[in-house]
mmCIF file of C-alpha atoms in Angstrom:
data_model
loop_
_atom_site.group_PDB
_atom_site.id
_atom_site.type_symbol
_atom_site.label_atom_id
_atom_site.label_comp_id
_atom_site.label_asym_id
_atom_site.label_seq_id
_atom_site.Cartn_x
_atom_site.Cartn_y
_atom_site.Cartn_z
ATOM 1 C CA UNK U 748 -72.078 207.597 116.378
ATOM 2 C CA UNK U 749 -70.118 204.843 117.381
ATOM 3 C CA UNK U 750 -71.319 201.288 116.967
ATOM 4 C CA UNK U 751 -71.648 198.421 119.640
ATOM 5 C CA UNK U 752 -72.525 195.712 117.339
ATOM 6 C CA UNK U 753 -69.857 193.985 114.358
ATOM 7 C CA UNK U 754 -71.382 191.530 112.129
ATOM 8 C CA UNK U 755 -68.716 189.134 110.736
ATOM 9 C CA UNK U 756 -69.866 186.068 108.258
ATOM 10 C CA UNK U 757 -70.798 183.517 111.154
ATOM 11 C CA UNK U 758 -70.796 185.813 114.260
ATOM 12 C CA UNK U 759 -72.273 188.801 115.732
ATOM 13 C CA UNK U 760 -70.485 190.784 118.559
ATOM 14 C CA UNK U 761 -72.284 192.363 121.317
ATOM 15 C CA UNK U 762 -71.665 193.800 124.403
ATOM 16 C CA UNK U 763 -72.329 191.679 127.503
ATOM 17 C CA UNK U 764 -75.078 192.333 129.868
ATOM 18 C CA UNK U 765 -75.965 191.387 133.187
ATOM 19 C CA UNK U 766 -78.168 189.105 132.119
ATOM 20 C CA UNK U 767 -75.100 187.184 130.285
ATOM 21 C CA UNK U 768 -73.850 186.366 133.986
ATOM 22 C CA UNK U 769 -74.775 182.819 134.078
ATOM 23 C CA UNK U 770 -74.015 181.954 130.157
ATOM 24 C CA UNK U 771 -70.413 183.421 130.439
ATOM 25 C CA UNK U 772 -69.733 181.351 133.868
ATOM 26 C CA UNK U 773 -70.522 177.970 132.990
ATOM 27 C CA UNK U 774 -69.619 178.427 129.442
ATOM 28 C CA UNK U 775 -65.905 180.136 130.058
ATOM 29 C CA UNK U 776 -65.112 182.653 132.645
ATOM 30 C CA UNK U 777 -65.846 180.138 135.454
ATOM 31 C CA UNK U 778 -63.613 177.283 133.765
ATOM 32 C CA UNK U 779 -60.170 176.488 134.621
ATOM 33 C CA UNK U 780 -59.074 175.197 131.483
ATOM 34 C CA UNK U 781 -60.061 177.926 129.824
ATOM 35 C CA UNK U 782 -58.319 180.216 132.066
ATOM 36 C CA UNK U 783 -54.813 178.508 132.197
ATOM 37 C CA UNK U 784 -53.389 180.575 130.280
ATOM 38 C CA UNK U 785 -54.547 184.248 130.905
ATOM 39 C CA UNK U 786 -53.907 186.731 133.848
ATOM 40 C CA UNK U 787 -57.375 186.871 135.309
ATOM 41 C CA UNK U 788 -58.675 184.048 137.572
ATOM 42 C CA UNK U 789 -61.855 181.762 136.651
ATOM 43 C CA UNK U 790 -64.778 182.885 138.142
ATOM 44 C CA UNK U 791 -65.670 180.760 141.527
ATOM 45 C CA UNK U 792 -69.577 181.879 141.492
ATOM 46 C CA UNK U 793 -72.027 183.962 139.268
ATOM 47 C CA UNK U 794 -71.042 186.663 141.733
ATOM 48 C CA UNK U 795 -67.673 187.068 140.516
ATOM 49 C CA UNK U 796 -69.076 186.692 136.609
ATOM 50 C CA UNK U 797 -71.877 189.733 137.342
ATOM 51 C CA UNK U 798 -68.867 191.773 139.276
ATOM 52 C CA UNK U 799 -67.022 191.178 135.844
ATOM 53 C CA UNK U 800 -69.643 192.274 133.657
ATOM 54 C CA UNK U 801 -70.641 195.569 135.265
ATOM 55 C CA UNK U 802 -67.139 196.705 135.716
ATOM 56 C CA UNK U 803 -66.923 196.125 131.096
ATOM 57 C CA UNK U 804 -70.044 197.642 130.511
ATOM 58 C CA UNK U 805 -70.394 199.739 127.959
ATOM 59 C CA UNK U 806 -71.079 203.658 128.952
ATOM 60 C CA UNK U 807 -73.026 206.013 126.771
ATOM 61 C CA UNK U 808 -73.613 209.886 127.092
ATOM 62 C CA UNK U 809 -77.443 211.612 127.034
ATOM 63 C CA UNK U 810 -77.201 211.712 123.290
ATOM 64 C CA UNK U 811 -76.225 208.055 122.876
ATOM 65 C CA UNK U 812 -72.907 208.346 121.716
ATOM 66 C CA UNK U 813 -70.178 205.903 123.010
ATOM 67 C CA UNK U 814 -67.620 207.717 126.125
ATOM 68 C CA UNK U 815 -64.413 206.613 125.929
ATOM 69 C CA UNK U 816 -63.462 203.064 128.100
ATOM 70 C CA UNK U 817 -60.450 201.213 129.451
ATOM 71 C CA UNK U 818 -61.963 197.995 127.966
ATOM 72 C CA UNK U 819 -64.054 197.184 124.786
ATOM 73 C CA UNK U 820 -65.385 193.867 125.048
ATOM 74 C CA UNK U 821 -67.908 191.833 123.273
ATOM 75 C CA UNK U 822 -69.932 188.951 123.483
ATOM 76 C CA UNK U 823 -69.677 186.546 120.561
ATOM 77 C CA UNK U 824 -72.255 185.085 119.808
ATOM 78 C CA UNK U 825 -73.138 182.531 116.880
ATOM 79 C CA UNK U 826 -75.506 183.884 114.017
ATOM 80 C CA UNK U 827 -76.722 180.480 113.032
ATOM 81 C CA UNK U 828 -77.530 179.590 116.704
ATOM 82 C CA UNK U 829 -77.190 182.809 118.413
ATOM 83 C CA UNK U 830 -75.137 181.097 121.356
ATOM 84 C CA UNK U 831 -73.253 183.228 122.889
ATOM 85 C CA UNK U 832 -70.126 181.312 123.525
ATOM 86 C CA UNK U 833 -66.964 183.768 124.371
ATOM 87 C CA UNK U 834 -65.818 187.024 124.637
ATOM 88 C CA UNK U 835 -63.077 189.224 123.769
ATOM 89 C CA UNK U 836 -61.787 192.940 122.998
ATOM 90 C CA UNK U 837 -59.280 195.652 123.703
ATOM 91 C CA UNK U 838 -58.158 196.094 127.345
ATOM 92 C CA UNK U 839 -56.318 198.966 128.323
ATOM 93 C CA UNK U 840 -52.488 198.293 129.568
ATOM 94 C CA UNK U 841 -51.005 201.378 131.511
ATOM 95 C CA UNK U 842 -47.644 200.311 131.758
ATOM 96 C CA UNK U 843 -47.665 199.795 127.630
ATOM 97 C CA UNK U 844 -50.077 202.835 127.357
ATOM 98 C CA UNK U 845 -51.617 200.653 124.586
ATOM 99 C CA UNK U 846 -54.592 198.594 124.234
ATOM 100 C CA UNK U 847 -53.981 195.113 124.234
ATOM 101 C CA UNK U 848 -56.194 192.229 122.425
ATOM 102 C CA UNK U 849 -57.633 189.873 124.876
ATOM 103 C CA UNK U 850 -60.034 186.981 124.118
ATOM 104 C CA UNK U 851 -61.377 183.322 125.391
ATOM 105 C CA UNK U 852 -64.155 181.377 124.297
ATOM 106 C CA UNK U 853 -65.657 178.390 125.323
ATOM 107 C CA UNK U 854 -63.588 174.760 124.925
ATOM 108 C CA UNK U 855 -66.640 172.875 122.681
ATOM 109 C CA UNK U 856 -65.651 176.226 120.422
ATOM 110 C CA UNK U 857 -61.892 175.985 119.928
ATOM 111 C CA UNK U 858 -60.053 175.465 116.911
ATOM 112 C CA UNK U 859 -63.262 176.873 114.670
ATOM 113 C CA UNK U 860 -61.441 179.789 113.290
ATOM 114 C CA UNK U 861 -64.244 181.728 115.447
ATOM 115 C CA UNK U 862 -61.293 184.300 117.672
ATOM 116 C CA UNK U 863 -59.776 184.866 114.425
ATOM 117 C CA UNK U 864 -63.042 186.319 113.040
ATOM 118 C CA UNK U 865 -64.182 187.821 115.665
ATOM 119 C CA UNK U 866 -60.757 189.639 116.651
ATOM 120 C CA UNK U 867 -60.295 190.699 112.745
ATOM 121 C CA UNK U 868 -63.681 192.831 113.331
ATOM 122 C CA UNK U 869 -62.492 194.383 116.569
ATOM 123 C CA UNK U 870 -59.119 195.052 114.846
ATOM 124 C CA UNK U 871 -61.029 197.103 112.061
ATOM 125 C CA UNK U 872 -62.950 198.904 114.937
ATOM 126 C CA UNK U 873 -60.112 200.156 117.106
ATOM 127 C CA UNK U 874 -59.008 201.581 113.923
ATOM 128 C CA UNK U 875 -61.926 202.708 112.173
ATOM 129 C CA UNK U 876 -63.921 203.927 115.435
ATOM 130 C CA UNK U 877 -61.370 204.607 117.479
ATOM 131 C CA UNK U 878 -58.579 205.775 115.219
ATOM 132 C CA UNK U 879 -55.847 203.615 116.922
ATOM 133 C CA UNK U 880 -52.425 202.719 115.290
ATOM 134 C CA UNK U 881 -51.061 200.780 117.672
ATOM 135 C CA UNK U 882 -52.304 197.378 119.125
ATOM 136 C CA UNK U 883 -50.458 194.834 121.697
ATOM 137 C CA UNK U 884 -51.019 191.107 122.197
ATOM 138 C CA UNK U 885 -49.574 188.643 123.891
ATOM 139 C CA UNK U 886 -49.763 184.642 124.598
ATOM 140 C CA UNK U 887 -48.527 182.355 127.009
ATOM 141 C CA UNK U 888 -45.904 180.346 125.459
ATOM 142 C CA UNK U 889 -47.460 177.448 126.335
ATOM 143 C CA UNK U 890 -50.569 178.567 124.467
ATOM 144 C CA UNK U 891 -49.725 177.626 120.852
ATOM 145 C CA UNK U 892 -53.543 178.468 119.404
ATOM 146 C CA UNK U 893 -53.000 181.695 120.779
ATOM 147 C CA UNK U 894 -50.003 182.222 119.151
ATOM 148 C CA UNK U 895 -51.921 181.274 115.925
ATOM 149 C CA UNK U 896 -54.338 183.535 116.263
ATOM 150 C CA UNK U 897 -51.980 186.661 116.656
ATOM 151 C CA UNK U 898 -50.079 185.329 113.346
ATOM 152 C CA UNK U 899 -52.852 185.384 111.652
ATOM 153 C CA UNK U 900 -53.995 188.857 112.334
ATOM 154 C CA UNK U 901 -50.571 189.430 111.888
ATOM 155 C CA UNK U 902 -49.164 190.405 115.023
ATOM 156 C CA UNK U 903 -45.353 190.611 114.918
ATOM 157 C CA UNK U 904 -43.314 189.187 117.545
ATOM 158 C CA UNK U 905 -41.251 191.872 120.074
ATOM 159 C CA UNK U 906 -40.427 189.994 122.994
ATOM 160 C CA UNK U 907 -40.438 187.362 125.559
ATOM 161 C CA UNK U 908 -41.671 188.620 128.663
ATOM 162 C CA UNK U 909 -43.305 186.965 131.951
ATOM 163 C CA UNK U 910 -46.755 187.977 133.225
ATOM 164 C CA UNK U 911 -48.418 187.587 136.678
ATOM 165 C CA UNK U 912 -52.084 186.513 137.421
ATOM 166 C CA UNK U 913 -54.086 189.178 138.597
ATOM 167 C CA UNK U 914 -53.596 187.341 142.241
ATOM 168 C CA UNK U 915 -50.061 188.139 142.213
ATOM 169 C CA UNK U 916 -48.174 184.418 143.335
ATOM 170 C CA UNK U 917 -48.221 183.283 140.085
ATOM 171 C CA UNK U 918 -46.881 184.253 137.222
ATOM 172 C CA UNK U 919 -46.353 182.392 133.281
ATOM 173 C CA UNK U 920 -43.507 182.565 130.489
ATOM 174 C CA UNK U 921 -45.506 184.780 127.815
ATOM 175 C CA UNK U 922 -44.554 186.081 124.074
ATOM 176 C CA UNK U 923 -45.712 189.680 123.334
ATOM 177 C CA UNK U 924 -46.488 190.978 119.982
ATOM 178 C CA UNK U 925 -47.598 194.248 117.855
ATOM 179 C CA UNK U 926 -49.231 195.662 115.316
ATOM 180 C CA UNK U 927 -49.261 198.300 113.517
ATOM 181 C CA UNK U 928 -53.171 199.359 112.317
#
């Protein structure tokens, strides 16, 4: 059976629930800042955040075990504290036919080596659980602690590329990456 919970040394990954609506709005989906530099909008209302979370929730059969998803996303949340502050996973890209590494926490959490540990378990799960060999990434290039986080899980460079916002009228200068599991 496949698990839904990673332990790490200082965090514990989850996957969201409904009742994470409010937490994940005010803390990150619902904040511009933190949204600069990804394809998805910010949230405008706990609507949008609970529309969010039931369309990554996690989908088991009658015996429990774990069906197969577009997108595996946690929650990360702090041991210490347990605050959740972020989230992040493996979103399926159709035009790549890969999954693709996506993750954002909350601003009073950057530059904590926190994605890097957290993204280092998932890493071990698409590979372990879900017997991947393949993963993409990418970063706006404006978004230089992204780009440190892929080097350090050591994502290789392929490719500039440039990447609309789910809305369509906007689109950002981006680096893509791979790596082999």
């Amino acid at each position: 059976m496949m698990k839904s919970t990673i332990k790490t040394e200082r965090l514990i990954l989850r996957p969201l629930t409904l009742d994470d609506a409010e937490t994940a709005f005010y803390g990150w989906t619902g904040d511009a800042e933190v949204a600069e530099w990804v394809s998805w909008l910010p949230h405008h209302s706990i609507e949008d955040a609970i529309a969010w979370l039931e369309e990554i929730e996690w989908k088991w059969d009658e015996n429990g075990n774990l069906l197969p998803m577009e997108n595996y996303i946690w929650g990360f949340v702090l041991k210490e504290t347990n605050e959740l502050f972020g989230s992040g996973g493996l979103i399926w890209e159709e035009d790549w036919q890969l999954f693709q590494v996506g993750y954002n926490i909350k601003k009073t959490h950057w530059n904590r080596g926190y994605t890097t540990e957290a993204m280092r378990a998932i890493l071990a799960f698409a590979k372990e659980e879900l017997g991947l060999k393949k993963i993409a990434g990418g970063h706006a290039k404006a978004n230089l602690a992204s780009a440190k986080v892929l080097e350090k899980l050591g994502f290789v460079y392929d490719r500039d590329d440039l990447v609309p916002h789910v809305d369509g009228s906007r689109f950002f200068d981006s680096c893509e990456y791979y790596l082999e599991l």
